Coordinates of C-alpha atoms in Angstrom, one line a residue:
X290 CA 53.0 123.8 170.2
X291 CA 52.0 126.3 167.7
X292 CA 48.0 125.4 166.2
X293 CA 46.8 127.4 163.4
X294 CA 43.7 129.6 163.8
X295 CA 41.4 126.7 162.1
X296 CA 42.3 124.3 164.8
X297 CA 41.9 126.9 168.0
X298 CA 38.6 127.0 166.3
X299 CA 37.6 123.3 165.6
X300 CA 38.7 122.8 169.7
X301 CA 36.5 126.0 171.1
X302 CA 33.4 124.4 168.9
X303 CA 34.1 120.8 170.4
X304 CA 34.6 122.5 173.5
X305 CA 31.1 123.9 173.4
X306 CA 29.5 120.6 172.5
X307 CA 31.2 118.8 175.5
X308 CA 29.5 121.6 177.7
X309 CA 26.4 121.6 176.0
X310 CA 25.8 118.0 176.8
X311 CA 27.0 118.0 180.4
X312 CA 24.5 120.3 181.4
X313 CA 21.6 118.0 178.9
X314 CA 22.2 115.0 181.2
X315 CA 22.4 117.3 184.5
X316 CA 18.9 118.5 184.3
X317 CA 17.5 115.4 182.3
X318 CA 15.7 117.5 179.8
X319 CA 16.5 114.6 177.2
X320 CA 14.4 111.4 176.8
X321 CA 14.3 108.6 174.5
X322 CA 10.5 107.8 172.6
X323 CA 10.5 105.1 174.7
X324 CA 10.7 105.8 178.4
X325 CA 8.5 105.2 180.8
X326 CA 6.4 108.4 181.9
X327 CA 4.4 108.2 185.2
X328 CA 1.7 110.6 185.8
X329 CA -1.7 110.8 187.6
X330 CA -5.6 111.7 186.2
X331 CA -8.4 112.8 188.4
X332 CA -12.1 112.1 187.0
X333 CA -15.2 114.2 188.7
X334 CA -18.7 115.3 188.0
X335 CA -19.0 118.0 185.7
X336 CA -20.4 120.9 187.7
X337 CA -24.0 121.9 186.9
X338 CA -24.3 125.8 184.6
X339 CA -28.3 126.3 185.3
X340 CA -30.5 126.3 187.9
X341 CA -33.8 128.2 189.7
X342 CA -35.6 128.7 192.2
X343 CA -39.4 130.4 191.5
X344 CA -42.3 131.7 193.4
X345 CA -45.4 133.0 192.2
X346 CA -48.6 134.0 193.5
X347 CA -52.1 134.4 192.2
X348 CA -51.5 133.6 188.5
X349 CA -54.5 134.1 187.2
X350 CA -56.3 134.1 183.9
X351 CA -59.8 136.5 184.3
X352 CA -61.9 135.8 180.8
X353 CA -65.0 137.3 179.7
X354 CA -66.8 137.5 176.2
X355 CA -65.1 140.0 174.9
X356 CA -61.8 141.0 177.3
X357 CA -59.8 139.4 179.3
X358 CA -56.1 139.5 180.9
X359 CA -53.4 137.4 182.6
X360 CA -51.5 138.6 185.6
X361 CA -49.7 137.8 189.0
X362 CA -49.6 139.1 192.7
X363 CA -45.9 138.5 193.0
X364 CA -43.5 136.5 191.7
X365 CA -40.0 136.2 192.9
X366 CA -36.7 134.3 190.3
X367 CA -32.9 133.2 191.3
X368 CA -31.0 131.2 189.3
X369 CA -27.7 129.7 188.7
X370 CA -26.4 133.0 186.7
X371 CA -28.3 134.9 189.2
X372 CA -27.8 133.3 192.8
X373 CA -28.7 135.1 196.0
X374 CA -32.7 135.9 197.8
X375 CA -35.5 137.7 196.7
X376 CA -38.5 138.3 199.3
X377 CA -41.3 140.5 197.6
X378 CA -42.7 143.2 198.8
X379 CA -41.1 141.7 202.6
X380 CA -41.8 139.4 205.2
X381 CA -44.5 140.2 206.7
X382 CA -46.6 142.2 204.1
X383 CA -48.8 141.1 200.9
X384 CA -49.1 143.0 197.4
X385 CA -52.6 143.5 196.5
X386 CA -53.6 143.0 193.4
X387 CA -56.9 143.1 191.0
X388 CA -57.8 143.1 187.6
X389 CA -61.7 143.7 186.0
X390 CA -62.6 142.1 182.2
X391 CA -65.7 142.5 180.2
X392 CA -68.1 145.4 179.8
X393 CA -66.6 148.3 182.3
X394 CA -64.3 146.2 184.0
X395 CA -67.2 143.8 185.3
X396 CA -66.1 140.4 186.8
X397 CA -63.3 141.4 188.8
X398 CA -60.4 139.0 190.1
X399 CA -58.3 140.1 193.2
X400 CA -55.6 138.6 195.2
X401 CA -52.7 139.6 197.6
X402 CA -49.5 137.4 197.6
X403 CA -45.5 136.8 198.5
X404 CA -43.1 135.7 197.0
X405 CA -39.7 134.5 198.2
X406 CA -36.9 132.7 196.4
X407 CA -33.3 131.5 197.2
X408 CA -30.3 130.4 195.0
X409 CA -26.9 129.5 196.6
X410 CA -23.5 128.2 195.2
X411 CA -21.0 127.5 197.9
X412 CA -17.9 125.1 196.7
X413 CA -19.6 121.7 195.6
X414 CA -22.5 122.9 197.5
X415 CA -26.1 124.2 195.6
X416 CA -29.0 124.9 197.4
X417 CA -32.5 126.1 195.4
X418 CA -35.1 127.1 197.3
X419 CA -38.9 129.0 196.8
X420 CA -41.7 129.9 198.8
X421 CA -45.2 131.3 198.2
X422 CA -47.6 132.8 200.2
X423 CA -51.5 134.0 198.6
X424 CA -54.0 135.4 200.7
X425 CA -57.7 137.1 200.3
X426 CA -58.3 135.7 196.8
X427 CA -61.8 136.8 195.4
X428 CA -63.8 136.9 192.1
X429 CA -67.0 139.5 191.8
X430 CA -69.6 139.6 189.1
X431 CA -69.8 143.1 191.1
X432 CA -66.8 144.7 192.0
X433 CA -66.5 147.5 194.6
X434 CA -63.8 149.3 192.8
X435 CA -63.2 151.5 195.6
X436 CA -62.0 148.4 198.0
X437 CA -61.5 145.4 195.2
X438 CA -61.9 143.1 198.4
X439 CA -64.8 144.4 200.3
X440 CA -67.5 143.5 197.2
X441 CA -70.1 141.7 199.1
X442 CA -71.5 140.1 195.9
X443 CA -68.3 136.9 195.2
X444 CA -68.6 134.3 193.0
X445 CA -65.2 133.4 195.3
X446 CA -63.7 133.9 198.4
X447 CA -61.2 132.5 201.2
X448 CA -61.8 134.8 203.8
X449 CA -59.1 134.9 206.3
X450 CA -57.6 131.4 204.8
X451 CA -53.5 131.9 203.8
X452 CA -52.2 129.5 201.1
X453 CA -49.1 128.3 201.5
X454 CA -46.2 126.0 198.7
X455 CA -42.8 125.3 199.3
X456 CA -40.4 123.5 197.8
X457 CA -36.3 122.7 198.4
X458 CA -33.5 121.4 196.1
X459 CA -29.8 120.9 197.2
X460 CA -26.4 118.9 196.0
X461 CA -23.6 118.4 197.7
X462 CA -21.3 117.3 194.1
X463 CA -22.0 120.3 191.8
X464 CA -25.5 119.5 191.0
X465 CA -24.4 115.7 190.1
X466 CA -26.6 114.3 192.8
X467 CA -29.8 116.8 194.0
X468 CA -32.7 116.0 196.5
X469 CA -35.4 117.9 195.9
X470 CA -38.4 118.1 198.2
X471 CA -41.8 119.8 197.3
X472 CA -44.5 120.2 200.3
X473 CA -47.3 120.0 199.6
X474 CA -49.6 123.4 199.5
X475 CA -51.8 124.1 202.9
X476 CA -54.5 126.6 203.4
X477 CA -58.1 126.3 203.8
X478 CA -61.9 125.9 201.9
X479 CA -62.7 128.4 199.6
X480 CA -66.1 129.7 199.4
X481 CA -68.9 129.6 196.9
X482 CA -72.1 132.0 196.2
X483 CA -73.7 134.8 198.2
X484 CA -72.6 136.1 200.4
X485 CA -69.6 132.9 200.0
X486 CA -71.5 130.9 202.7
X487 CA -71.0 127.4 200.4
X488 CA -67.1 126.5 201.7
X489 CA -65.0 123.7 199.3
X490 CA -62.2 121.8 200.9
X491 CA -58.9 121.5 199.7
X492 CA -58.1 118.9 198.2
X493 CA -55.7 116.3 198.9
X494 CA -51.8 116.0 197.8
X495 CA -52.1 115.4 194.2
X496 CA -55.4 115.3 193.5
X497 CA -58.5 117.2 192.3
X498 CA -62.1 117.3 192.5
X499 CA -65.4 119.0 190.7
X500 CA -67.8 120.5 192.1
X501 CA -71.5 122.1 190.6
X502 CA -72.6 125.6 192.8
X503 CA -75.6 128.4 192.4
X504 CA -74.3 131.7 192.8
X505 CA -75.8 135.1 192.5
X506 CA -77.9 134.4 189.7
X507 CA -75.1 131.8 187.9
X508 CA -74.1 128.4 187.7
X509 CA -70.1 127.5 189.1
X510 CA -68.5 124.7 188.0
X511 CA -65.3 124.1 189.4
X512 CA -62.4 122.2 189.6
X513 CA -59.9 122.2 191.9
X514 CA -56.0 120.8 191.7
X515 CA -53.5 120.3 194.2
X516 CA -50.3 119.3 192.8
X517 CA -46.9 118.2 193.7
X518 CA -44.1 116.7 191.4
X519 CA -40.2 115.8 192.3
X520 CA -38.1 114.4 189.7
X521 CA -34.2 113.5 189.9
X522 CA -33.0 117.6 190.1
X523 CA -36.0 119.4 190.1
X524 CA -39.4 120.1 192.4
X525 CA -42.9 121.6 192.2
X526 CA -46.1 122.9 194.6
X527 CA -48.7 124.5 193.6
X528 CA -52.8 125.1 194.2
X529 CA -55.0 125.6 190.8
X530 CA -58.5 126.5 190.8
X531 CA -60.8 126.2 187.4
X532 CA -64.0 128.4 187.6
X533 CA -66.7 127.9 184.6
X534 CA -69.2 130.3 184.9
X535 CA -72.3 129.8 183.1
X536 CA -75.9 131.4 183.1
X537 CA -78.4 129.6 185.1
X538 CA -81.1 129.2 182.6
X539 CA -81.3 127.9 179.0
X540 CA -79.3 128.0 176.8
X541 CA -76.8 127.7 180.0
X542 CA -74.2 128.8 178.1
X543 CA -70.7 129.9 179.8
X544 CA -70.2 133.5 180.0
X545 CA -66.9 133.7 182.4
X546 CA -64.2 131.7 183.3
X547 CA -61.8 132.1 185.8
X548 CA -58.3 129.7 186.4
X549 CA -56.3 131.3 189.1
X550 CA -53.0 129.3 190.6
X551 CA -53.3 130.6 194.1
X552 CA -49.2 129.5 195.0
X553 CA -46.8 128.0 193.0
X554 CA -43.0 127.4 194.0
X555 CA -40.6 125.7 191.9
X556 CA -36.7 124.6 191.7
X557 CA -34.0 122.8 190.0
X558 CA -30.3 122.4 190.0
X559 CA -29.3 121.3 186.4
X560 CA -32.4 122.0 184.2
X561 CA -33.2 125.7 182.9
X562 CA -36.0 127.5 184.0
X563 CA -39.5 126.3 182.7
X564 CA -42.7 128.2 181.5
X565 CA -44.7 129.5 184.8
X566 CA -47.8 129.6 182.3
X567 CA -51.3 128.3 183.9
X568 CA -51.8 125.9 180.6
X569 CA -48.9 124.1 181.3
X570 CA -50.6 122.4 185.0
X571 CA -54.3 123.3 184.6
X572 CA -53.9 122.5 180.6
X573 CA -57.2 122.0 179.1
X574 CA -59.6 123.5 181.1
X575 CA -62.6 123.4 178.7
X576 CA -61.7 119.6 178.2
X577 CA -61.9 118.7 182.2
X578 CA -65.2 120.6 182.5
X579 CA -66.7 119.0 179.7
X580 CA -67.6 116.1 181.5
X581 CA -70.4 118.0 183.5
X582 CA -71.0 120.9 180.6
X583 CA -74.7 121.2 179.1
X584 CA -73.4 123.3 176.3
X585 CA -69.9 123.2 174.7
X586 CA -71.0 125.7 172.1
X587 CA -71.1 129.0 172.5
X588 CA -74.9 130.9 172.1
X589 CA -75.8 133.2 169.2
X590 CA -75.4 136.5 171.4
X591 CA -71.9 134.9 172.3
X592 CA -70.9 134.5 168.3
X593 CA -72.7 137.6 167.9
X594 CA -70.3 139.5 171.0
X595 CA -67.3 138.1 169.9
X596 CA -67.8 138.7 166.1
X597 CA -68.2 142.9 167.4
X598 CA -65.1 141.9 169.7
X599 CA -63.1 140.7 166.3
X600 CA -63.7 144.3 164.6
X601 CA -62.1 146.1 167.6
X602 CA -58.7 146.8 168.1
X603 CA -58.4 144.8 171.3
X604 CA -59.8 141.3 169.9
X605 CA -56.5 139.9 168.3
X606 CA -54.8 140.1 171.7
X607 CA -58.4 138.8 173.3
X608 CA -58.6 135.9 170.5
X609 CA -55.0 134.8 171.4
X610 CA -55.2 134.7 175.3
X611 CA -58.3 132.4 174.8
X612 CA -56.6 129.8 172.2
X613 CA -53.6 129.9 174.9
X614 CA -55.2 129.0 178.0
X615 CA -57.7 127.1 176.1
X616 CA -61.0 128.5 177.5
X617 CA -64.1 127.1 176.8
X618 CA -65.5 130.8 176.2
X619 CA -63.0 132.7 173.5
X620 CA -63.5 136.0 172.4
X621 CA -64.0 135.2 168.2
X622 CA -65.7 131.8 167.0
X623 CA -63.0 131.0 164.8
X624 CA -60.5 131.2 168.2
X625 CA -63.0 129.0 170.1
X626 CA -63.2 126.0 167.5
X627 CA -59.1 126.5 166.8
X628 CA -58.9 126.1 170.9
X629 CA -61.7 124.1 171.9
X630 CA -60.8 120.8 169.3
X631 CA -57.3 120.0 171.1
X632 CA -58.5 120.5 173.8
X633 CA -61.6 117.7 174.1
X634 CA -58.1 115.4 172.9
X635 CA -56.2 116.0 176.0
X636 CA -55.8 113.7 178.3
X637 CA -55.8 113.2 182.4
X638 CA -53.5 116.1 183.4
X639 CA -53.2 115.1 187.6
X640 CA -52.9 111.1 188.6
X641 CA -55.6 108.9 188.4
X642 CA -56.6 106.3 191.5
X643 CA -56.6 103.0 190.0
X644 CA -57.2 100.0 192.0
X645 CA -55.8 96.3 192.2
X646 CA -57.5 94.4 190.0
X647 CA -59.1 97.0 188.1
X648 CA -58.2 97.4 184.4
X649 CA -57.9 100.8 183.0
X650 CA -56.7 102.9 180.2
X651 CA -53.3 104.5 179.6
X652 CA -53.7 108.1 177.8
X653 CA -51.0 110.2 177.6
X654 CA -51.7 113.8 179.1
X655 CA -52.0 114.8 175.2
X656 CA -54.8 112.2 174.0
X657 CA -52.7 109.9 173.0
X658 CA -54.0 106.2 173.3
X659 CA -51.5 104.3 174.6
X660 CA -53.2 100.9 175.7
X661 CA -54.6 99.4 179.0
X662 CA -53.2 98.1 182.0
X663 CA -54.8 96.2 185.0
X664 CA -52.5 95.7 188.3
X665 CA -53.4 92.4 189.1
X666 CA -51.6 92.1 192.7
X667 CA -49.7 94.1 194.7
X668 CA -46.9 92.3 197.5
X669 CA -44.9 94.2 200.0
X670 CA -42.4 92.9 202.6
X671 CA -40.0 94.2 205.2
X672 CA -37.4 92.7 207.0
X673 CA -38.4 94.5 210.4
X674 CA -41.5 96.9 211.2
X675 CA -40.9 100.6 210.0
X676 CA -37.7 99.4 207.4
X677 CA -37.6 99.9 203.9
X678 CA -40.1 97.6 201.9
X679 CA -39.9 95.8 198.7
X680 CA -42.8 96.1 196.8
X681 CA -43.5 93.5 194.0
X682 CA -46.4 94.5 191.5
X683 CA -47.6 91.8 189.2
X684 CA -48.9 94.0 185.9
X685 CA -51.0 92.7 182.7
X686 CA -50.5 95.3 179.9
X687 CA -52.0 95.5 176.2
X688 CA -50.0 98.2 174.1
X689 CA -52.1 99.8 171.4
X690 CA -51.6 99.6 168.0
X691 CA -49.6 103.1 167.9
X692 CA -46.0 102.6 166.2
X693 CA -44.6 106.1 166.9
X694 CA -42.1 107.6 169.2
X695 CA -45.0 108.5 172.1
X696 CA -46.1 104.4 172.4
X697 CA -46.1 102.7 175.6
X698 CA -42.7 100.8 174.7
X699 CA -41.2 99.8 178.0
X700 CA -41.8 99.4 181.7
X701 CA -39.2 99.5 184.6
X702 CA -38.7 99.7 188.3
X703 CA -38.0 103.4 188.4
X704 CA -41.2 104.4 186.5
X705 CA -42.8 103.5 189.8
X706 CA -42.4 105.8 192.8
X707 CA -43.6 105.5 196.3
X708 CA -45.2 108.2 198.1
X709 CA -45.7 109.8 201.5
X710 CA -48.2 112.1 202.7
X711 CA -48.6 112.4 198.9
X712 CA -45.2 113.0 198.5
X713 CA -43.6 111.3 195.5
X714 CA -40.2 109.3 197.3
X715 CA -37.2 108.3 194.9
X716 CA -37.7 104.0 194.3
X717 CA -34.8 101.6 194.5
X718 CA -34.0 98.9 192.4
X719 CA -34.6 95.1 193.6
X720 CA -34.4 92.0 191.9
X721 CA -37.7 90.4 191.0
X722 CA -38.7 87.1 192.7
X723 CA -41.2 86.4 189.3
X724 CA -41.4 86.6 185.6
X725 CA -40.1 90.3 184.1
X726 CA -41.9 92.0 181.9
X727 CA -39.7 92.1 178.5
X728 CA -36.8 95.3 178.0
X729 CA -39.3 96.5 174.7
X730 CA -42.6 96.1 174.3
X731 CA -44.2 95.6 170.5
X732 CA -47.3 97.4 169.8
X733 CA -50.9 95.4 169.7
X734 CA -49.4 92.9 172.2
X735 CA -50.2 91.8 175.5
X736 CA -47.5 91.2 178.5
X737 CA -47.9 89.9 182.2
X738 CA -44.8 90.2 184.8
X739 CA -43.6 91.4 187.7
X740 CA -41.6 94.8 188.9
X741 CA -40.2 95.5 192.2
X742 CA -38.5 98.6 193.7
X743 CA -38.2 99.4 197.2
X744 CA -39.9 101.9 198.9
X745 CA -39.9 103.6 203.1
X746 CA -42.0 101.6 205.1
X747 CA -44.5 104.4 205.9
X748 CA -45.8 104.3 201.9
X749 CA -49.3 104.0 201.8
X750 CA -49.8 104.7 198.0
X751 CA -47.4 104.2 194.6
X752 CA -47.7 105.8 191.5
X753 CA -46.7 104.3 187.8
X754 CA -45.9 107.5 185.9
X755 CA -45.1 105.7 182.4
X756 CA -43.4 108.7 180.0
X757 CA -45.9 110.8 178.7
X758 CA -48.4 110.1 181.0
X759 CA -49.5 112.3 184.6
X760 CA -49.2 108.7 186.4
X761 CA -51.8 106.2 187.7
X762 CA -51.8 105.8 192.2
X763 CA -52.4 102.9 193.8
X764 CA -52.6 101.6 197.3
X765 CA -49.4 99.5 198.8
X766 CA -50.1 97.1 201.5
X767 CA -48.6 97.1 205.3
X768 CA -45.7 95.4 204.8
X769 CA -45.2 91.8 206.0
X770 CA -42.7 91.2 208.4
X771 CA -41.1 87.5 209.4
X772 CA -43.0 86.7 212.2
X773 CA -39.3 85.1 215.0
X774 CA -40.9 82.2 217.5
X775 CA -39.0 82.4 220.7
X776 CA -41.0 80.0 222.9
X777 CA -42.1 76.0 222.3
X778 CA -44.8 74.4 224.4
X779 CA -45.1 71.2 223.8
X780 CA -43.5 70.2 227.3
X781 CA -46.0 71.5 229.5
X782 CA -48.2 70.3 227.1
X783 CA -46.9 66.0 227.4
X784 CA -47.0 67.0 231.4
X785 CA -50.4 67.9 232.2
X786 CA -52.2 64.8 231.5
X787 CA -50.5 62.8 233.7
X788 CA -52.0 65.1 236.6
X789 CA -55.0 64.1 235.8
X790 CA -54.7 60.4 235.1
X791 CA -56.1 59.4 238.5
X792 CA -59.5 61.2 237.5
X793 CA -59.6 59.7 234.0
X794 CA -59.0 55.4 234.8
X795 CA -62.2 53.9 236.9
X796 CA -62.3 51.4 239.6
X797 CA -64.5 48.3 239.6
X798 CA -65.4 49.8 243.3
X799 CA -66.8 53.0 241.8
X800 CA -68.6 52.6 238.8
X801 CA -70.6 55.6 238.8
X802 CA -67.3 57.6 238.3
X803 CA -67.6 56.4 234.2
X804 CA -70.0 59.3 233.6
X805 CA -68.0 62.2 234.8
X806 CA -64.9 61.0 232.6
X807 CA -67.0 60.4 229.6
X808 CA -68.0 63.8 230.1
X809 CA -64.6 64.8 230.5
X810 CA -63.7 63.5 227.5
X811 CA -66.0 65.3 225.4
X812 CA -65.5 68.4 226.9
X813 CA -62.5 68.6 225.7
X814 CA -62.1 69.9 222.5
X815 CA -58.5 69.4 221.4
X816 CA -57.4 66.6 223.1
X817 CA -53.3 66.2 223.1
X818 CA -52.3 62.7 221.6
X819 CA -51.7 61.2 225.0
X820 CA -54.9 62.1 226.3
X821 CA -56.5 60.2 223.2
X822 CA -54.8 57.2 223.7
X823 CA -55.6 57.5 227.7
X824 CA -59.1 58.3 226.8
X825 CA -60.0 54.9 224.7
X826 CA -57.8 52.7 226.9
X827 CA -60.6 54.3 229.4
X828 CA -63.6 53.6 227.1
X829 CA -62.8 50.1 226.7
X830 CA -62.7 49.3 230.3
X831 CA -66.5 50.9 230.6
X832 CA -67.2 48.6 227.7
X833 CA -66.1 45.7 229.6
X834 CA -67.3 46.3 232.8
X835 CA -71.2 46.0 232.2
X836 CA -70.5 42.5 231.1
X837 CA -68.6 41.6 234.5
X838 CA -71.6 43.0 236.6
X839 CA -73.8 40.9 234.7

């Protein structure tokens, strides 16, 4: 069969089609719009990208009339981008430290601290860590500036005390989920006066104190802050110490102030790393002294210092320290009025102690009225001793007028946390046995209802830490627990009289036996039901048995 060249060529393209679609439907490569497509997804936690772990040691602020400077023993930083341990100057040494202000270098603040801090990424595994050591903290009207720690003139001093704040963050899911601890800081008194015979305690997880001392030729007033803080990713320790120091005669104005953090150790997995300034945790210095202040304004030679100080080349720097750490002594009037008027608005910057029953006011850490609150009752109950307790508080708030974004507009179970030790615990939900309190709450209104979380059985306090606030403690009770009865009595109890019955009924033979039972019978103070019935059947035949004699 002869084929022309255009049909040898029509059968080789055909040819290559046939082929073409063999191997299509060999390897499956071709699908309709339509078919069915199985596949799999996998959902997870995005992994955390930030992190720290911080220690510092003696931050202090050192402020005179007309210089004054801001400085740190050690400090130690790790984070996320920058994982792995820093331990400064080593494990078993201290850098010493000191600094001088005013005339000459006269009022002289010295310290020696370590510093250790810890970052870790391992798989799904973070682990933030910190640690802070401060040791042989003093402050001299009269420094020795051969030997910064041998002046025997102090204002301050811890002798051989060694301060101590810790704190630990880890996750297990990429920073999803973190447990952070803080411990709270340890150490011992510091030490007041001449010679610093007058010793201060610490004070407790927390909490803070002031205190009024003499001390060579001034007045100290001081306040003194230990603090601890855990939230959901992120944990805090540290030891603050406000020193106003004033003259001792009129017009008793303040002519040095001191606000040294003697530890400090922070983490978090998740959050970036926050400002170590002293502000930010003793904010408002002036404002908490003020209380116990005889003069808030500075004297004539004190305008008169810093208005010289202005003219030199150092005051700008001097004026803008004192607005930032908010000292009730600045070096230029205009700085002390710019700094002094927020501060009198600031408001509680540690916890308050509030007690059942007790109505007080909610302020916000910056002034900010936010209404009052009384906890009315408090309920806690357990299922067995040393288990975890729900704890019910009953609550009557008033919201002030305020209609902005900082208003008291809510409360719910996990503003409340239990502590122990004064460690802040994380609270778990529980369903409330009485009236809520409403999701929103209006401003200028009044609301009374219940919220319950759960908290470990050792709690002794709570704290209600509504936003914006630095939280209000109160005391939990011991825990009820069901009360199982395993025995009954009333047996032995429906037994016993009739052992006695013989003694109870007289004879008409022996008479004189009536006055022992009557006696009996009023000796007994509970009598069971059988005994009462016993006892007047008895009482009856003595009634009777007069009238037979006669």
């Amino acid at each position: 069969m002869n084929l022309t060249k255009r049909s040898k060529i029509l059968i080789a393209v055909v040819g290559v089609v046939a082929i073409v679609g063999v191997l299509a439907q060999a390897t499956g490569v071709l699908a309709a719009w339509n078919d069915k497509v199985w596949g799999t997804s996998t959902f997870g936690l995005a992994p955390a990208t930030d992190g720290y772990a911080r220690s510092i040691t003696a931050h202090a602020r050192n402020q005179r009339l007309i210089s004054g400077d801001t400085w740190e023993a050690t400090t130690a930083t790790r984070t996320f981008a920058n994982p792995g341990t820093t331990l400064t100057p080593g494990a078993t040494t201290y850098t010493s430290k000191s600094s001088g202000s005013g005339f000459f270098g006269v009022g002289m603040v010295a310290a020696r601290g370590r510093s250790e801090a810890i970052f870790s990424r391992s798989g799904t595994n973070i682990t933030a860590s910190a640690k802070s050591w401060a040791r042989d903290l003093r402050a001299s009207p009269t420094p020795n500036w051969l030997d910064p720690f041998s002046s025997i003139v102090s204002v301050l001093d811890t002798k051989e005390n060694v301060y101590t704040a810790s704190v630990n963050c880890t996750s297990t899911n990429y920073g999803g989920t973190v447990t952070p601890t803080a411990t709270p800081p340890t150490g011992g008194d510091i030490y007041i006066g001449v010679g610093s015979n007058n010793n201060y305690p610490m004070p407790a997880p927390n909490q803070s104190y002031t205190f009024t001392d003499y001390a060579v030729g001034y007045d100290v007033v001081g306040t003194f802050h230990s603090i601890i803080t855990t939230t959901a990713k992120t944990a805090l320790s540290t030891l603050i110490l406000d020193l106003d120091i004033r003259n001792s005669l009129w017009p008793y104005n303040t002519v040095w102030t001191v606000s040294i953090q003697f530890v400090r150790a922070e983490c978090g997995i998740g959050p970036s790393l926050p400002s170590a300034s002293v502000q930010n945790l003793a904010a408002g210095m002036a404002a908490r002294l003020a209380p116990s202040s005889e003069s808030t304004t500075p004297s004539e030679s004190a305008e008169s210092s810093a208005a010289e100080s202005s003219e030199s080349e150092g005051s700008e720097s001097s004026a803008s320290k004192s607005s930032e750490f908010e000292s009730a002594s600045s070096a230029s009037s205009s700085e002390s009025e710019a700094a002094d008027a927020p501060a009198l608005k600031q408001g509680p910057t540690t916890p308050t102690d509030v007690d059942v029953g007790e109505r007080f006011p909610v302020t916000a850490t910056d002034g900010t009225d936010l209404g009052t609150a009384t906890i009315q009752k408090v309920e806690s109950t357990a299922p067995s001793d040393g288990a975890p307790a729900t704890v019910a508080v009953k609550m009557s708030v008033t919201t002030s007028d305020t209609d902005d974004d900082g208003r008291l507009s809510s409360i719910d179970w996990d503003d409340f946390a239990p502590m122990v030790g004064g460690v802040q615990q994380a609270p778990g939900q529980a369903p409330n046995e009485g009236p809520e309190l409403p999701d929103q709450l209006a401003p200028g209104q009044t609301y009374t209802g219940w919220v319950t979380f759960t908290a470990p059985g050792a709690a002794g306090k709570a704290i209600w830490k509504p936003e914006g606030t630095a939280g209000f403690t109160f005391v939990l009770p011991d825990p009820e627990v069901p009360v199982t009865s395993t025995t009954s009595t009333p047996a032995p109890v429906a037994v016993a009289p009739e052992t006695s019955e013989p003694e109870v009924a007289p004879t008409e033979d022996a008479p004189a036996a009536e006055a022992p039972a009557a006696e009996a019978e009023d000796s007994d103070p509970v009598p069971t039901p059988e005994k009462k019935s016993r006892a007047r059947s008895s009482s009856g035949e003595s009634a009777s048995d007069p009238s037979d004699e006669e």
